[in-house]
XYZ file of C-alpha atoms in Angstrom:
437
model
C 213.813 123.043 64.974
C 215.253 119.538 65.047
C 213.090 118.509 68.014
C 209.939 119.707 66.217
C 211.023 117.674 63.209
C 211.118 114.452 65.265
C 207.782 115.220 66.847
C 206.227 115.578 63.415
C 207.734 112.232 62.397
C 206.147 110.658 65.451
C 202.804 112.234 64.622
C 202.827 111.016 61.056
C 203.926 107.538 62.049
C 200.835 107.131 64.294
C 198.382 107.863 61.478
C 196.668 104.916 59.789
C 194.460 104.589 56.793
C 191.513 102.234 57.357
C 192.715 99.714 59.883
C 192.544 100.595 63.561
C 196.040 100.224 65.047
C 196.803 100.346 68.731
C 199.800 102.476 69.535
C 201.479 103.189 72.855
C 199.739 105.911 74.902
C 203.020 107.879 74.981
C 202.944 107.960 71.160
C 199.270 108.798 70.657
C 198.920 112.282 69.180
C 195.811 114.164 70.253
C 194.565 111.183 72.291
C 193.456 113.485 75.098
C 190.967 115.360 72.920
C 188.053 113.494 74.479
C 188.964 114.702 77.948
C 187.902 118.041 79.442
C 190.739 120.463 79.905
C 188.740 122.761 82.169
C 190.520 123.344 85.480
C 187.832 121.695 87.578
C 188.221 118.474 85.583
C 192.016 118.341 85.947
C 193.638 116.347 88.752
C 194.998 118.576 91.509
C 197.093 115.861 93.114
C 200.773 116.788 93.534
C 201.908 113.605 91.804
C 199.539 113.621 88.783
C 199.558 115.514 85.481
C 196.390 114.198 83.893
C 192.665 114.979 83.406
C 189.933 112.982 85.071
C 187.828 110.484 83.155
C 184.651 108.613 83.972
C 185.791 105.740 81.764
C 187.812 102.902 83.263
C 190.760 102.379 80.955
C 193.366 99.659 81.465
C 196.764 100.564 80.062
C 197.946 97.316 78.474
C 201.640 96.639 77.979
C 201.121 94.788 74.667
C 200.775 97.009 71.642
C 200.552 95.959 67.993
C 202.972 98.425 66.447
C 205.050 99.784 69.285
C 207.001 103.029 69.282
C 208.152 103.803 65.713
C 211.767 103.280 64.772
C 213.212 106.285 62.927
C 215.385 105.595 59.906
C 216.880 107.584 57.034
C 218.159 104.865 54.651
C 216.927 101.482 53.506
C 219.167 98.436 53.525
C 220.642 99.409 50.154
C 221.704 102.865 51.340
C 218.925 104.739 49.579
C 217.543 107.737 51.491
C 213.767 107.682 51.889
C 213.208 111.416 52.384
C 215.892 113.805 51.220
C 214.816 116.389 53.784
C 216.148 113.969 56.445
C 219.518 113.502 54.785
C 222.031 115.280 57.103
C 224.226 117.970 55.680
C 227.605 116.278 56.248
C 230.473 117.073 53.861
C 232.109 114.188 51.987
C 235.382 114.341 53.900
C 233.506 113.885 57.175
C 231.424 111.056 55.704
C 234.575 109.261 54.686
C 236.050 109.760 58.118
C 232.933 108.174 59.595
C 233.169 105.271 57.233
C 236.880 104.736 57.801
C 236.290 104.773 61.577
C 233.620 102.097 61.236
C 235.751 99.860 59.048
C 238.954 100.426 60.998
C 237.086 99.364 64.150
C 235.984 96.233 62.393
C 239.505 95.444 61.262
C 240.938 96.052 64.751
C 238.294 93.793 66.248
C 239.171 90.904 63.974
C 242.898 91.097 64.736
C 242.600 91.586 68.503
C 239.929 88.921 68.815
C 242.196 86.427 67.083
C 245.138 87.534 69.259
C 243.144 86.595 72.334
C 242.348 83.233 70.859
C 246.084 82.734 70.390
C 246.693 83.585 74.034
C 248.499 86.845 73.333
C 246.050 89.028 75.290
C 243.757 87.901 78.071
C 240.348 89.209 76.987
C 238.522 91.050 74.243
C 235.090 92.232 73.177
C 234.221 92.895 69.523
C 231.790 95.536 68.250
C 230.524 93.614 65.166
C 227.166 94.938 63.989
C 227.037 97.931 66.263
C 229.506 100.224 64.485
C 226.806 102.679 63.372
C 225.664 103.305 66.944
C 229.229 104.360 67.830
C 230.122 106.501 64.881
C 226.730 108.029 64.155
C 226.407 109.271 67.730
C 230.065 110.342 68.055
C 229.858 112.446 64.877
C 226.854 114.364 66.214
C 228.534 115.362 69.480
C 231.023 118.119 70.308
C 234.588 117.077 70.945
C 234.412 118.077 74.614
C 231.037 116.473 75.365
C 231.774 113.944 78.108
C 231.350 110.258 77.286
C 230.517 107.510 79.802
C 230.757 104.110 78.064
C 229.629 100.690 79.138
C 232.331 98.597 77.391
C 231.281 98.260 73.749
C 231.860 101.819 72.552
C 235.429 101.690 71.223
C 234.240 103.285 68.002
C 233.437 106.544 69.840
C 237.071 106.770 70.965
C 238.345 105.800 67.535
C 236.287 108.540 65.871
C 237.667 111.079 68.346
C 241.272 110.218 67.529
C 242.315 107.616 70.090
C 245.138 105.893 68.234
C 245.644 102.257 67.307
C 248.755 102.251 69.452
C 246.704 103.447 72.416
C 244.068 100.707 71.861
C 246.719 97.985 71.572
C 248.798 99.301 74.531
C 245.759 99.157 76.749
C 244.830 95.629 75.703
C 248.420 94.523 76.382
C 248.694 96.499 79.638
C 252.247 97.560 78.768
C 254.365 100.487 79.859
C 252.566 102.794 77.411
C 249.149 101.893 78.708
C 247.749 104.966 80.393
C 246.193 102.739 83.106
C 249.594 101.098 83.761
C 248.127 97.644 83.380
C 245.620 98.025 86.201
C 242.554 97.400 84.002
C 241.335 94.477 81.930
C 241.641 94.821 78.164
C 239.071 97.058 76.401
C 238.626 99.148 79.607
C 239.709 102.295 77.736
C 239.740 105.822 79.035
C 241.184 109.166 77.934
C 240.999 112.647 79.456
C 242.193 114.111 76.185
C 239.212 112.580 74.346
C 236.687 113.295 77.137
C 236.062 109.593 77.646
C 235.690 108.328 81.191
C 237.535 105.073 81.893
C 235.370 101.985 81.554
C 234.593 100.012 84.663
C 233.424 96.368 84.652
C 230.402 96.502 86.994
C 227.280 96.925 84.889
C 225.433 100.300 84.894
C 227.619 101.979 87.536
C 228.425 104.630 84.922
C 224.779 105.740 84.672
C 224.258 107.627 87.962
C 227.817 108.920 87.691
C 226.934 110.347 84.259
C 223.815 111.975 85.696
C 225.972 113.653 88.363
C 228.443 114.902 85.757
C 225.527 116.343 83.757
C 224.250 118.151 86.813
C 227.711 119.700 87.279
C 227.638 120.751 83.604
C 224.257 122.383 84.199
C 225.620 124.338 87.146
C 228.745 125.347 85.155
C 226.587 126.436 82.201
C 229.355 125.322 79.852
C 227.132 124.430 76.895
C 228.293 120.789 76.919
C 226.356 117.581 77.372
C 227.084 114.174 78.839
C 226.297 111.065 76.809
C 225.917 107.757 78.665
C 225.942 104.497 76.716
C 224.433 101.323 78.052
C 222.816 98.132 76.821
C 219.231 96.972 77.245
C 220.439 94.422 79.805
C 221.998 97.165 81.908
C 218.645 98.941 81.920
C 217.422 96.226 84.322
C 219.936 97.348 86.925
C 218.776 99.576 89.775
C 221.463 102.115 88.841
C 219.699 102.711 85.536
C 216.416 103.686 87.198
C 218.184 105.892 89.715
C 220.079 107.653 86.931
C 216.930 108.221 84.868
C 215.080 109.689 87.807
C 217.962 111.923 89.021
C 218.516 113.264 85.506
C 214.852 113.991 84.962
C 214.042 115.576 88.274
C 217.303 117.643 88.354
C 216.845 118.576 84.643
C 220.297 117.568 83.540
C 221.792 117.967 80.011
C 222.425 114.281 79.369
C 221.776 111.802 76.553
C 221.096 108.237 77.704
C 222.060 106.134 74.679
C 220.763 102.565 74.784
C 222.278 100.049 72.426
C 219.479 97.468 72.202
C 221.352 94.656 70.456
C 219.004 91.820 71.356
C 221.093 90.000 73.949
C 222.452 90.701 77.436
C 225.243 88.131 77.174
C 223.056 85.018 76.729
C 219.764 86.518 77.902
C 217.516 87.482 74.964
C 215.284 90.505 75.190
C 212.212 88.244 75.495
C 213.513 87.224 78.940
C 214.866 90.687 79.823
C 211.662 92.746 79.698
C 208.011 92.535 78.685
C 207.366 96.157 77.647
C 208.095 97.876 74.321
C 211.874 97.937 74.658
C 213.676 100.639 76.602
C 212.216 103.694 74.820
C 208.859 103.261 76.551
C 210.560 103.976 79.862
C 211.582 107.486 78.804
C 208.120 109.142 79.079
C 207.530 107.304 82.344
C 210.483 109.162 83.813
C 209.591 112.422 82.120
C 212.297 112.275 79.517
C 212.127 113.187 75.808
C 212.679 109.935 73.887
C 213.786 108.924 70.402
C 213.890 105.380 68.990
C 216.035 104.938 65.907
C 217.499 102.241 63.611
C 220.905 101.585 65.124
C 222.133 100.003 61.884
C 221.482 103.289 60.013
C 224.390 105.621 60.752
C 222.583 108.658 59.351
C 219.475 107.953 61.531
C 221.737 107.628 64.606
C 223.447 110.900 63.653
C 220.140 112.790 63.296
C 218.757 111.319 66.503
C 221.844 112.221 68.525
C 222.090 115.692 67.037
C 218.408 116.336 67.923
C 218.885 114.922 71.417
C 221.928 117.125 71.996
C 219.961 120.205 70.887
C 217.178 119.405 73.319
C 219.625 118.679 76.171
C 221.552 121.934 75.688
C 218.759 124.372 74.889
C 216.127 122.968 77.259
C 218.396 121.596 79.984
C 216.755 118.182 80.208
C 217.644 114.600 79.598
C 216.892 112.655 76.404
C 216.718 108.905 75.995
C 217.767 107.325 72.676
C 217.094 103.653 72.003
C 219.131 102.481 68.983
C 217.790 99.151 67.733
C 220.671 97.018 66.510
C 222.077 93.474 66.636
C 225.195 92.039 68.294
C 226.714 89.915 65.526
C 229.702 88.746 67.502
C 229.896 86.799 70.735
C 229.381 88.838 73.884
C 233.109 88.522 74.596
C 235.946 86.035 74.247
C 234.444 84.321 77.340
C 231.203 83.606 75.505
C 230.006 81.151 72.833
C 226.808 82.537 71.443
C 226.079 79.422 69.386
C 224.849 77.917 72.603
C 221.812 80.271 72.714
C 221.173 81.470 69.149
C 221.230 79.964 65.688
C 223.882 80.416 63.036
C 221.150 81.410 60.541
C 219.997 84.248 62.808
C 223.474 85.728 63.007
C 224.086 85.175 59.300
C 220.943 87.174 58.434
C 222.097 90.294 60.296
C 225.684 89.921 59.032
C 224.697 89.547 55.379
C 221.343 91.343 55.028
C 221.364 94.268 57.384
C 224.927 95.148 58.306
C 225.487 98.880 59.092
C 228.852 99.027 57.266
C 227.355 97.522 54.096
C 224.481 99.998 54.217
C 226.800 102.988 54.695
C 229.136 101.729 51.952
C 226.210 101.626 49.465
C 225.223 105.168 50.485
C 228.788 106.526 49.955
C 229.116 104.789 46.578
C 225.766 106.257 45.427
C 227.056 109.721 46.394
C 230.301 109.272 44.471
C 232.307 109.414 47.703
C 233.685 105.844 47.669
C 234.550 103.160 45.158
C 235.453 99.489 44.956
C 239.083 100.448 44.265
C 239.180 102.734 47.351
C 237.596 99.946 49.424
C 240.288 97.442 48.418
C 243.093 99.920 49.113
C 241.647 100.944 52.432
C 241.172 97.379 53.623
C 244.806 96.617 52.969
C 245.985 99.874 54.573
C 243.845 99.526 57.671
C 244.908 95.922 58.225
C 248.536 96.922 57.897
C 248.169 99.765 60.387
C 246.482 97.554 62.974
C 249.083 94.844 62.632
C 251.911 97.343 63.009
C 250.372 98.893 66.147
C 249.738 95.389 67.519
C 253.385 94.393 66.937
C 254.682 97.502 68.696
C 252.443 96.902 71.685
C 253.410 93.270 72.002
C 257.127 94.078 72.161
C 256.783 96.629 74.947
C 257.555 95.578 78.490
C 254.924 95.453 81.285
C 254.976 98.214 83.915
C 256.955 97.600 87.139
C 254.772 95.221 89.157
C 254.771 97.585 92.128
C 252.556 99.922 90.072
C 249.605 97.820 91.231
C 249.891 99.458 94.648
C 250.184 103.063 93.419
C 247.652 105.661 92.280
C 244.760 103.972 94.076
C 244.999 106.478 96.966
C 246.478 109.906 96.964
C 248.663 108.805 99.866
C 249.294 105.110 100.254
C 247.663 103.865 103.490
C 249.821 101.912 105.967
C 248.111 98.515 105.382
C 248.736 98.802 101.623
C 252.299 99.788 102.252
C 252.810 96.690 104.382
C 251.343 94.504 101.622
C 253.778 95.975 99.122
C 256.701 95.255 101.403
C 255.518 91.677 101.872
C 255.119 91.295 98.127
C 258.634 92.640 97.471
C 260.066 90.006 99.880
C 257.983 87.289 98.308
C 259.098 88.188 94.730
C 262.722 88.349 95.822
C 262.510 84.948 97.419
C 260.770 83.326 94.452
C 262.093 85.481 91.567
C 262.927 82.410 89.509
C 259.186 81.558 89.470
C 258.100 84.870 87.922
C 258.695 86.238 84.390
C 260.430 89.381 85.731
C 262.279 89.915 82.461
C 258.952 90.991 80.946
C 258.574 93.846 83.455
C 260.266 97.194 83.769
C 262.471 97.621 86.820
C 262.288 100.840 88.807
């Protein structure tokens, strides 16, 4: 039902009144009507699924309109078509909004803490909150998540606590990774969230493999794999798309197209119509949505999940959004984009502002609630931050453990050498900050 709904949207979006508009071939509805469908006129090549034609057509990459971007609300939170307004109860809508705003508050505090030298690294999620929460709300709790590194909101929505976020960023004794990972490299078995790894796009073929395992297990679950438009240029992305399509895996590839791959703008990243155009090329169902519209993201992800589960095939979602913050604390985006550009997206088309207006119009939120929640959320983050900062670091020998099931001899020798070194120069190391075994 939901997949037919999106197909009807695509069909309507391609209709024009008097002007002739060029649309992508993958989005043209009924464009093959001029071709014969008789068997003798259809290609019999193993690698082709197309009719013959006696007209030489050149498929041009430039199109005037591009693949349509699905949205539910305008910038003021007003729903265009009530039939597309998802049936989400008010308590759940408030949970979604609180997750988005709590994420924003945590980002501000942890970003500033890195600037003060209290943690080593951080990445904010400013401007992309709707892509996290809208997609997370449409998934089942046990659907497996592979993130890239800017999906903290998915974990927050699923119940990963502020203490867990702060402990990981500090790498203290309560960090589940025991300080082995950089900050923001979260992971949680309880929340079905695979631990983040730094190399770009490595999660994509891994996610396709997990989805294939889900297919064989017939467990009714899907895998969702998040990535940015920059990661889509990696070879791993293409391998993942092809494996998932040919093996018919229940996976959602969720692209956050935020305009920049660190300092590389999309104009230098690709020449085609974004990432969505690649879906049909790999034989995947594809949806492009407004990533700043949390309801559109929710509908798109819910539809994609239905297709993945019921039809056992991959779906590509491209959520068009904008990265308001710097790429990370190692980046200064003012070197490659204007302040006015950032200000526009922050003030005119922010996903939190849009969702706030929607909730207020539904009677589910108020200015008084907003003020109270802002104070409460800030207090909660600061308290969790203070607790994490006071905790000791894990015993330094933990760096040698849990890499292998059984520690190999060469690693064991390194640990012995390190123990002798630390004992000899113990006055040069802040050992008081570490737990002793």
